Structures are given as structure tokens and as C-alpha cells.
mmCIF file of C-alpha atoms in Angstrom:
data_model
loop_
_atom_site.group_PDB
_atom_site.id
_atom_site.type_symbol
_atom_site.label_atom_id
_atom_site.label_comp_id
_atom_site.label_asym_id
_atom_site.label_seq_id
_atom_site.Cartn_x
_atom_site.Cartn_y
_atom_site.Cartn_z
ATOM 1 C CA MET A 28 -25.239 26.926 -21.906
ATOM 2 C CA LYS A 29 -26.644 23.900 -20.102
ATOM 3 C CA ARG A 30 -23.336 22.018 -20.382
ATOM 4 C CA VAL A 31 -21.319 24.974 -19.105
ATOM 5 C CA LEU A 32 -23.599 25.357 -16.105
ATOM 6 C CA LEU A 33 -23.512 21.629 -15.394
ATOM 7 C CA LEU A 34 -19.712 21.557 -15.429
ATOM 8 C CA PHE A 35 -19.751 24.511 -13.062
ATOM 9 C CA ILE A 36 -22.010 22.575 -10.700
ATOM 10 C CA LEU A 37 -19.882 19.456 -10.885
ATOM 11 C CA THR A 38 -16.518 21.108 -10.330
ATOM 12 C CA PRO A 39 -15.281 20.589 -6.734
ATOM 13 C CA PHE A 40 -13.305 23.830 -7.000
ATOM 14 C CA PHE A 41 -16.616 25.684 -6.878
ATOM 15 C CA PHE A 42 -18.656 23.400 -4.626
ATOM 16 C CA SER A 43 -17.836 20.787 -2.010
ATOM 17 C CA CYS A 44 -18.950 17.203 -2.573
ATOM 18 C CA THR A 45 -21.639 17.561 0.085
ATOM 19 C CA THR A 46 -23.279 20.534 -1.628
ATOM 20 C CA ILE A 47 -23.280 19.211 -5.183
ATOM 21 C CA GLY A 48 -26.205 16.829 -4.544
ATOM 22 C CA PRO A 49 -28.628 19.419 -3.085
ATOM 23 C CA ILE A 50 -27.798 21.872 -5.870
ATOM 24 C CA ALA A 51 -28.538 19.213 -8.475
ATOM 25 C CA GLU A 52 -31.862 18.431 -6.769
ATOM 26 C CA LEU A 53 -32.766 22.105 -6.862
ATOM 27 C CA MET A 54 -31.947 22.250 -10.570
ATOM 28 C CA GLY A 55 -34.208 19.248 -11.060
ATOM 29 C CA GLU A 56 -37.078 20.834 -9.159
ATOM 30 C CA ILE A 57 -37.048 23.895 -11.392
ATOM 31 C CA GLY A 58 -37.003 21.663 -14.460
ATOM 32 C CA TYR A 59 -33.488 22.421 -15.592
ATOM 33 C CA LEU A 60 -32.227 18.838 -15.159
ATOM 34 C CA SER A 61 -33.968 15.529 -15.778
ATOM 35 C CA ASP A 62 -34.460 12.959 -13.006
ATOM 36 C CA SER A 63 -31.717 10.727 -14.425
ATOM 37 C CA GLN A 64 -29.306 13.657 -14.566
ATOM 38 C CA VAL A 65 -30.060 14.590 -10.959
ATOM 39 C CA ASP A 66 -29.519 10.959 -9.923
ATOM 40 C CA SER A 67 -26.160 10.775 -11.701
ATOM 41 C CA ILE A 68 -24.929 13.979 -10.110
ATOM 42 C CA SER A 69 -26.085 12.867 -6.640
ATOM 43 C CA LYS A 70 -24.249 9.550 -6.982
ATOM 44 C CA SER A 71 -21.127 11.425 -7.990
ATOM 45 C CA ALA A 72 -21.412 13.647 -4.932
ATOM 46 C CA GLU A 73 -21.808 10.617 -2.664
ATOM 47 C CA ALA A 74 -18.709 9.034 -4.181
ATOM 48 C CA GLY A 75 -16.746 12.216 -3.595
ATOM 49 C CA ALA A 76 -17.836 12.431 0.028
ATOM 50 C CA LYS A 77 -16.870 8.792 0.563
ATOM 51 C CA ALA A 78 -13.451 9.398 -0.963
ATOM 52 C CA ALA A 79 -12.807 12.117 1.579
ATOM 53 C CA GLU A 80 -13.637 9.933 4.586
ATOM 54 C CA ASP A 81 -11.004 8.251 6.718
ATOM 55 C CA ILE A 82 -10.756 4.512 6.271
ATOM 56 C CA THR A 83 -11.542 2.667 9.508
ATOM 57 C CA PRO A 84 -9.394 -0.231 10.834
ATOM 58 C CA SER A 85 -12.066 -2.737 9.842
ATOM 59 C CA GLU A 86 -12.299 -1.256 6.344
ATOM 60 C CA GLU A 87 -8.512 -1.388 6.114
ATOM 61 C CA TYR A 88 -8.641 -5.071 7.057
ATOM 62 C CA TYR A 89 -11.142 -5.957 4.344
ATOM 63 C CA ILE A 90 -9.275 -3.868 1.787
ATOM 64 C CA GLY A 91 -6.169 -5.851 2.694
ATOM 65 C CA ARG A 92 -8.060 -9.118 2.332
ATOM 66 C CA SER A 93 -9.290 -8.058 -1.088
ATOM 67 C CA LEU A 94 -5.761 -7.257 -2.163
ATOM 68 C CA GLY A 95 -4.639 -10.586 -0.733
ATOM 69 C CA ALA A 96 -7.242 -12.394 -2.802
ATOM 70 C CA ILE A 97 -5.912 -10.731 -5.943
ATOM 71 C CA ILE A 98 -2.339 -11.704 -5.052
ATOM 72 C CA LEU A 99 -3.388 -15.299 -4.437
ATOM 73 C CA SER A 100 -5.171 -15.365 -7.778
ATOM 74 C CA GLN A 101 -1.779 -14.742 -9.375
ATOM 75 C CA TYR A 102 0.434 -16.838 -7.094
ATOM 76 C CA SER A 103 0.178 -20.211 -5.377
ATOM 77 C CA VAL A 104 0.840 -20.580 -1.664
ATOM 78 C CA TYR A 105 3.871 -22.591 -0.596
ATOM 79 C CA ASN A 106 2.257 -25.052 1.792
ATOM 80 C CA ASP A 107 4.930 -25.839 4.343
ATOM 81 C CA THR A 108 3.596 -25.476 7.877
ATOM 82 C CA LYS A 109 6.972 -25.358 9.597
ATOM 83 C CA SER A 110 8.377 -22.622 7.339
ATOM 84 C CA THR A 111 5.193 -20.556 7.494
ATOM 85 C CA GLU A 112 4.978 -20.765 11.281
ATOM 86 C CA TYR A 113 8.633 -19.781 11.538
ATOM 87 C CA LEU A 114 8.112 -16.646 9.447
ATOM 88 C CA ASN A 115 5.017 -15.722 11.435
ATOM 89 C CA LYS A 116 6.842 -16.085 14.754
ATOM 90 C CA ILE A 117 9.531 -13.725 13.517
ATOM 91 C CA GLY A 118 6.814 -11.412 12.215
ATOM 92 C CA GLN A 119 5.019 -11.307 15.567
ATOM 93 C CA LEU A 120 8.253 -10.479 17.367
ATOM 94 C CA LEU A 121 9.082 -7.723 14.898
ATOM 95 C CA SER A 122 5.576 -6.243 14.950
ATOM 96 C CA LEU A 123 5.674 -6.043 18.749
ATOM 97 C CA ASN A 124 8.746 -3.850 18.392
ATOM 98 C CA SER A 125 7.098 -1.592 15.818
ATOM 99 C CA SER A 126 4.964 1.475 16.464
ATOM 100 C CA ARG A 127 1.904 -0.521 15.431
ATOM 101 C CA PRO A 128 2.060 -3.874 17.232
ATOM 102 C CA GLU A 129 -1.588 -4.687 16.532
ATOM 103 C CA THR A 130 -3.899 -4.337 13.556
ATOM 104 C CA PHE A 131 -7.606 -5.130 13.206
ATOM 105 C CA GLY A 132 -6.947 -8.672 12.006
ATOM 106 C CA GLY A 133 -3.339 -9.083 13.122
ATOM 107 C CA TYR A 134 -0.205 -9.668 11.069
ATOM 108 C CA HIS A 135 -0.210 -12.763 8.865
ATOM 109 C CA ILE A 136 2.557 -13.967 6.567
ATOM 110 C CA LEU A 137 2.218 -16.400 3.684
ATOM 111 C CA ILE A 138 4.990 -17.794 1.496
ATOM 112 C CA LEU A 139 4.340 -17.593 -2.236
ATOM 113 C CA ASP A 140 5.418 -20.651 -4.210
ATOM 114 C CA SER A 141 7.410 -18.662 -6.726
ATOM 115 C CA ASP A 142 11.107 -18.385 -7.503
ATOM 116 C CA GLU A 143 10.764 -14.747 -8.505
ATOM 117 C CA ILE A 144 12.101 -12.221 -6.019
ATOM 118 C CA ASN A 145 9.092 -10.379 -4.649
ATOM 119 C CA ALA A 146 7.089 -9.421 -1.588
ATOM 120 C CA PHE A 147 3.794 -7.637 -0.980
ATOM 121 C CA ALA A 148 2.395 -5.861 2.061
ATOM 122 C CA ALA A 149 -1.363 -5.368 1.966
ATOM 123 C CA PRO A 150 -3.173 -3.037 4.383
ATOM 124 C CA SER A 151 -3.815 -4.253 7.932
ATOM 125 C CA GLY A 152 -0.968 -6.775 8.015
ATOM 126 C CA HIS A 153 -1.463 -9.233 5.152
ATOM 127 C CA ILE A 154 2.099 -10.013 4.052
ATOM 128 C CA PHE A 155 3.245 -12.206 1.172
ATOM 129 C CA ILE A 156 6.886 -13.175 0.564
ATOM 130 C CA SER A 157 8.060 -15.263 -2.365
ATOM 131 C CA LYS A 158 10.138 -18.385 -1.957
ATOM 132 C CA GLY A 159 12.712 -16.839 -4.281
ATOM 133 C CA LEU A 160 13.209 -13.838 -2.006
ATOM 134 C CA ILE A 161 13.545 -16.027 1.075
ATOM 135 C CA LYS A 162 16.220 -18.091 -0.675
ATOM 136 C CA LEU A 163 18.326 -14.936 -0.995
ATOM 137 C CA THR A 164 18.710 -14.760 2.770
ATOM 138 C CA GLU A 165 21.594 -16.430 4.558
ATOM 139 C CA ASN A 166 20.436 -16.149 8.166
ATOM 140 C CA GLU A 167 17.550 -15.129 10.415
ATOM 141 C CA ASP A 168 18.728 -11.515 10.607
ATOM 142 C CA GLU A 169 18.349 -11.108 6.851
ATOM 143 C CA LEU A 170 14.982 -12.863 6.834
ATOM 144 C CA ALA A 171 13.872 -10.578 9.664
ATOM 145 C CA ALA A 172 14.955 -7.565 7.595
ATOM 146 C CA ILE A 173 12.647 -8.614 4.750
ATOM 147 C CA ILE A 174 9.724 -9.199 7.091
ATOM 148 C CA ALA A 175 10.371 -5.950 8.988
ATOM 149 C CA HIS A 176 10.379 -4.039 5.707
ATOM 150 C CA GLU A 177 6.925 -5.360 4.800
ATOM 151 C CA ILE A 178 5.659 -4.688 8.323
ATOM 152 C CA SER A 179 6.944 -1.131 7.935
ATOM 153 C CA HIS A 180 4.751 -0.624 4.869
ATOM 154 C CA VAL A 181 1.759 -1.702 6.968
ATOM 155 C CA VAL A 182 2.721 0.502 9.925
ATOM 156 C CA LEU A 183 3.195 3.498 7.647
ATOM 157 C CA GLN A 184 -0.076 2.662 5.853
ATOM 158 C CA HIS A 185 1.509 2.998 2.439
ATOM 159 C CA GLY A 186 -1.035 0.702 0.808
ATOM 160 C CA LEU A 187 -3.854 2.668 2.362
ATOM 161 C CA GLU A 188 -2.405 5.938 1.114
ATOM 162 C CA ALA A 189 -2.296 4.581 -2.421
ATOM 163 C CA ILE A 190 -5.891 3.387 -2.142
ATOM 164 C CA LYS A 191 -7.085 6.698 -0.703
ATOM 165 C CA LYS A 192 -5.640 8.483 -3.717
ATOM 166 C CA SER A 193 -7.270 5.949 -6.001
ATOM 167 C CA ARG A 194 -10.620 6.506 -4.311
ATOM 168 C CA VAL A 195 -10.370 10.197 -5.158
ATOM 169 C CA THR A 196 -9.561 9.223 -8.732
ATOM 170 C CA SER A 197 -12.515 6.868 -8.588
ATOM 171 C CA PHE A 198 -14.748 9.782 -7.617
ATOM 172 C CA VAL A 199 -13.614 11.748 -10.648
ATOM 173 C CA THR A 200 -14.203 8.675 -12.784
ATOM 174 C CA ILE A 201 -17.746 8.171 -11.508
ATOM 175 C CA LEU A 202 -18.380 11.870 -11.848
ATOM 176 C CA GLY A 203 -17.406 11.767 -15.490
ATOM 177 C CA SER A 204 -18.849 8.467 -16.600
ATOM 178 C CA SER A 205 -22.195 8.583 -14.799
ATOM 179 C CA ALA A 206 -22.957 12.302 -14.843
ATOM 180 C CA LEU A 207 -21.357 13.643 -17.993
ATOM 181 C CA LYS A 208 -22.577 10.760 -20.147
ATOM 182 C CA GLU A 209 -26.070 12.020 -19.432
ATOM 183 C CA PHE A 210 -25.140 15.092 -21.420
ATOM 184 C CA GLY A 211 -23.612 13.286 -24.385
ATOM 185 C CA SER A 212 -20.009 14.289 -23.725
ATOM 186 C CA LYS A 213 -18.466 11.453 -25.725
ATOM 187 C CA GLU A 214 -14.910 12.692 -25.394
ATOM 188 C CA VAL A 215 -15.083 13.073 -21.616
ATOM 189 C CA ALA A 216 -16.820 9.716 -21.269
ATOM 190 C CA GLU A 217 -14.068 8.023 -23.278
ATOM 191 C CA LEU A 218 -11.395 9.572 -21.063
ATOM 192 C CA THR A 219 -13.089 8.584 -17.839
ATOM 193 C CA THR A 220 -13.647 4.987 -18.942
ATOM 194 C CA LEU A 221 -9.860 4.588 -18.927
ATOM 195 C CA PHE A 222 -10.203 4.301 -15.137
ATOM 196 C CA GLU A 223 -12.195 1.854 -13.011
ATOM 197 C CA ASP A 224 -13.589 2.524 -9.562
ATOM 198 C CA SER A 225 -13.536 -1.033 -8.291
ATOM 199 C CA LEU A 226 -11.269 -2.131 -5.466
ATOM 200 C CA ALA A 227 -9.951 -4.964 -7.606
ATOM 201 C CA ASP A 228 -8.540 -2.535 -10.143
ATOM 202 C CA ILE A 229 -7.095 -0.273 -7.457
ATOM 203 C CA THR A 230 -5.274 -3.111 -5.741
ATOM 204 C CA SER A 231 -4.171 -4.635 -9.023
ATOM 205 C CA THR A 232 -2.556 -1.338 -9.944
ATOM 206 C CA LEU A 233 -0.849 -1.308 -6.559
ATOM 207 C CA ILE A 234 0.603 -4.761 -7.196
ATOM 208 C CA ASN A 235 1.808 -3.914 -10.674
ATOM 209 C CA SER A 236 3.340 -0.516 -9.956
ATOM 210 C CA GLY A 237 4.581 -0.948 -6.403
ATOM 211 C CA TYR A 238 5.206 1.770 -3.849
ATOM 212 C CA SER A 239 6.959 5.045 -4.597
ATOM 213 C CA ARG A 240 10.666 5.554 -3.976
ATOM 214 C CA LYS A 241 9.763 7.842 -1.083
ATOM 215 C CA PHE A 242 7.646 5.125 0.525
ATOM 216 C CA GLU A 243 10.387 2.529 0.022
ATOM 217 C CA LEU A 244 12.959 4.726 1.744
ATOM 218 C CA GLU A 245 10.568 5.371 4.633
ATOM 219 C CA ALA A 246 10.041 1.625 5.002
ATOM 220 C CA ASP A 247 13.790 0.957 4.805
ATOM 221 C CA LEU A 248 14.490 3.424 7.607
ATOM 222 C CA MET A 249 11.730 2.013 9.792
ATOM 223 C CA THR A 250 13.044 -1.492 9.091
ATOM 224 C CA ILE A 251 16.381 -0.575 10.619
ATOM 225 C CA ASP A 252 14.633 0.872 13.667
ATOM 226 C CA ILE A 253 12.557 -2.291 14.135
ATOM 227 C CA LEU A 254 15.628 -4.497 13.719
ATOM 228 C CA ARG A 255 17.473 -2.479 16.345
ATOM 229 C CA ARG A 256 14.558 -2.616 18.788
ATOM 230 C CA THR A 257 14.250 -6.369 18.327
ATOM 231 C CA GLY A 258 17.968 -7.069 18.614
ATOM 232 C CA TYR A 259 18.650 -8.136 15.034
ATOM 233 C CA ASP A 260 21.597 -6.950 12.959
ATOM 234 C CA VAL A 261 20.798 -3.461 11.632
ATOM 235 C CA TYR A 262 23.066 -4.169 8.664
ATOM 236 C CA ALA A 263 20.909 -7.119 7.599
ATOM 237 C CA LEU A 264 18.757 -5.057 5.228
ATOM 238 C CA SER A 265 21.826 -3.729 3.436
ATOM 239 C CA LYS A 266 23.109 -7.278 3.035
ATOM 240 C CA VAL A 267 19.808 -8.396 1.509
ATOM 241 C CA LEU A 268 19.815 -5.437 -0.883
ATOM 242 C CA LYS A 269 23.355 -6.284 -1.964
ATOM 243 C CA ASN A 270 22.297 -9.865 -2.671
ATOM 244 C CA MET A 271 19.334 -8.581 -4.669
ATOM 245 C CA SER A 272 21.492 -6.298 -6.782
ATOM 246 C CA LYS A 273 23.528 -9.321 -7.873
ATOM 247 C CA VAL A 274 20.596 -11.358 -9.147
ATOM 248 C CA LEU A 275 17.883 -8.914 -10.227
ATOM 249 C CA THR A 276 17.395 -8.275 -13.920
ATOM 250 C CA PRO A 277 16.972 -4.551 -14.683
ATOM 251 C CA ASN A 278 13.390 -3.817 -15.791
ATOM 252 C CA GLY A 279 12.464 -7.385 -14.884
ATOM 253 C CA LEU A 280 8.959 -8.592 -14.080
ATOM 254 C CA ASP A 281 9.471 -9.285 -10.388
ATOM 255 C CA PHE A 282 11.003 -7.143 -7.643
ATOM 256 C CA ALA A 283 12.754 -4.902 -10.177
ATOM 257 C CA LYS A 284 9.362 -3.952 -11.611
ATOM 258 C CA THR A 285 7.805 -2.811 -8.340
ATOM 259 C CA HIS A 286 10.790 -1.553 -6.320
ATOM 260 C CA PRO A 287 13.574 1.011 -6.752
ATOM 261 C CA ASP A 288 17.005 -0.281 -7.721
ATOM 262 C CA PRO A 289 18.691 -1.959 -4.695
ATOM 263 C CA GLU A 290 21.860 0.058 -5.309
ATOM 264 C CA ASP A 291 19.860 3.298 -5.066
ATOM 265 C CA ARG A 292 18.287 2.125 -1.828
ATOM 266 C CA LEU A 293 21.712 1.213 -0.438
ATOM 267 C CA GLU A 294 23.010 4.668 -1.281
ATOM 268 C CA ASN A 295 20.004 6.311 0.376
ATOM 269 C CA LEU A 296 20.485 4.187 3.483
ATOM 270 C CA LYS A 297 24.160 5.100 3.622
ATOM 271 C CA GLU A 298 23.336 8.802 3.403
ATOM 272 C CA GLU A 299 20.690 8.534 6.122
ATOM 273 C CA GLY A 300 23.016 6.431 8.264
ATOM 274 C CA ASP A 301 25.797 8.982 8.033
ATOM 275 C CA ILE A 302 23.372 11.699 9.133
ATOM 276 C CA ASN A 303 21.438 9.823 11.823
ATOM 277 C CA GLY A 304 24.145 7.469 13.029
ATOM 278 C CA PHE A 305 22.155 4.249 12.954
ATOM 279 C CA GLY A 306 25.085 2.225 11.664
ATOM 280 C CA LYS A 307 26.260 0.878 15.022
ATOM 281 C CA LYS A 308 26.167 -2.854 15.241
ATOM 282 C CA ILE A 309 23.874 -4.361 17.851
ATOM 283 C CA ASP A 310 25.280 -6.345 20.744
ATOM 284 C CA PRO A 311 23.361 -9.661 20.640
ATOM 285 C CA ASN A 312 23.187 -9.601 24.441
ATOM 286 C CA ARG A 313 21.677 -6.109 24.605
ATOM 287 C CA ARG A 314 18.171 -7.203 25.588
ATOM 288 C CA PHE A 315 19.570 -9.656 28.135
ATOM 289 C CA ILE A 316 21.680 -6.971 29.791
ATOM 290 C CA GLU A 317 19.049 -4.228 29.676
ATOM 291 C CA ASN A 318 16.318 -6.367 31.169
ATOM 292 C CA LEU A 319 18.340 -8.095 33.881
ATOM 293 C CA ARG A 320 20.679 -5.319 34.977
ATOM 294 C CA ASN A 321 18.718 -4.696 38.194
ATOM 295 C CA LEU A 322 18.992 -8.269 39.478
#
């Protein structure tokens, strides 16, 4: 009976996270729960409330830094000042033409000293692009397409969305492992220990699994918009994807592991382009003409 009632108390379908704690305290006062059980339930409620909160820009920045630290624990930085500055100049120009020109800590790009084809966009503008991916590009337009795609993930807060979902999962994990263990539920405890509530595990999962196909398409479409606004070739992303499709190994450990098949992305872009008409090539003098036409 005690276990059934406890599960009833802990289930968010019956009570909100903010009411679970007070109910547990009341159960403790009448002697139905021990002090340690009340404490476990209260901690679970706090975790649930935290999971429901919006993440502030400063929190997003430090989450991004934490993810960056994990990435840099797995990859070395390619230390070439000229190349890094060049990518960051392009990145600043592209970000200014996005719907989120500024973040809490700004946009920063590092080159990873790896020949694998990969790129990562951490929350708040921490961007990492492998040397191997850069070598696939043939001109600045194509390089800009890669950078704009990663900026798009930041603008659309895809990393943050993944982490928010993980924080909810983390709440369930804490709820099970800290509260239910008090009641000897071995099976439930074993299930909940399959998950970890630390940021390191959340971000590691993000690196290993990558963004969803839906998120990748959203970023691809925004990339084209940013390229157009900046004056780069809107076909550049398609060219990069075609180059990728030639060299990527299906089910490989790099870009193929964390991204949808380039051919699928090309097909999606073609379909969207046919509908929305973004396939017109940009006149390289567009900005010059638009800004000086009144002289």
C-alpha cells in the first residue's frame, strides 16, 4: 500500500513538480514517510521544477562551454592563427546577417585538427569545424555555407532543445534513483541508473547522436537564407553536400554518424526550393547596388 501511494505522489500526471515536495513533507509530519524518504522526494521535485525552467542566455553560454570542453577532450585544435581568424571573420559576417547576430559570449569558431568530416555547433555560438570538412570546400562560398549551417543550429537553439529534453529525462532519472531506491524498488532503480543527469553525459550524447533530420533540414533552409542575405552563392550548400556524398562512408564514425545522408538533404532542399523559389542565383554586386543606388 505504501509503495502504491508513494508512486501516486511521485507521478507528475497527478501532481505538479512544485506540489510534490510539500505533499511529501506532510506525509513525513504524520509519520508515513521517513526523513530520508521526504528528502529524496523533495530533491526530485526540485529537479523537476528546474527542468521546466527556461534556460537563460548566460546558462546557455556555460552549457555551450561545457560541451566545447567535451569536444576538445576528444579532438585537438588546429593551431593556425591565419586560418582561424579567416573562419571567424566569415562567421561574424554571416552571424550579422542571421536573426541572432549576438549571443551571450559571441560566436567563436575553432578548427579541429582531424581529417574526418565533421562539425559541431554548441549552444551560444561555440562552433567547431574539422580540417577534413574544410578541405572539401573549393571556395569561400562553400566554406561560408558550412559555417552558416552551424550558425543556424545556434540561432535555432537546436542544442538547447536537446538539452532541455535531457533535463526532463534527468528529472525522471533523479526521481527514480533517489526516491524509489528508498523503497527498495530494485527493478526501477536498475532502469533509472541507465541514465545520468550530468551535463557531461547530456552533451556527450548530443555529440554522438547528432541533431534530428528535422533540425538538419531547418538549419539547411536557414543556411540558404543567411547566404542570400550575406551575398554568397545560395547553391554553395548543395555543392558541399554533393562533395560529401562522394567521400562519406555509409554508417561511418564521422559526419555520416551524426548527420542525415547528404543525398537525402539535397532532395529535401530541392523540394523546398521548388516550393519556396530560393534557387535564384545571387548577383555578386547586389549589396553594392542596393546600398549605393541613392547616390
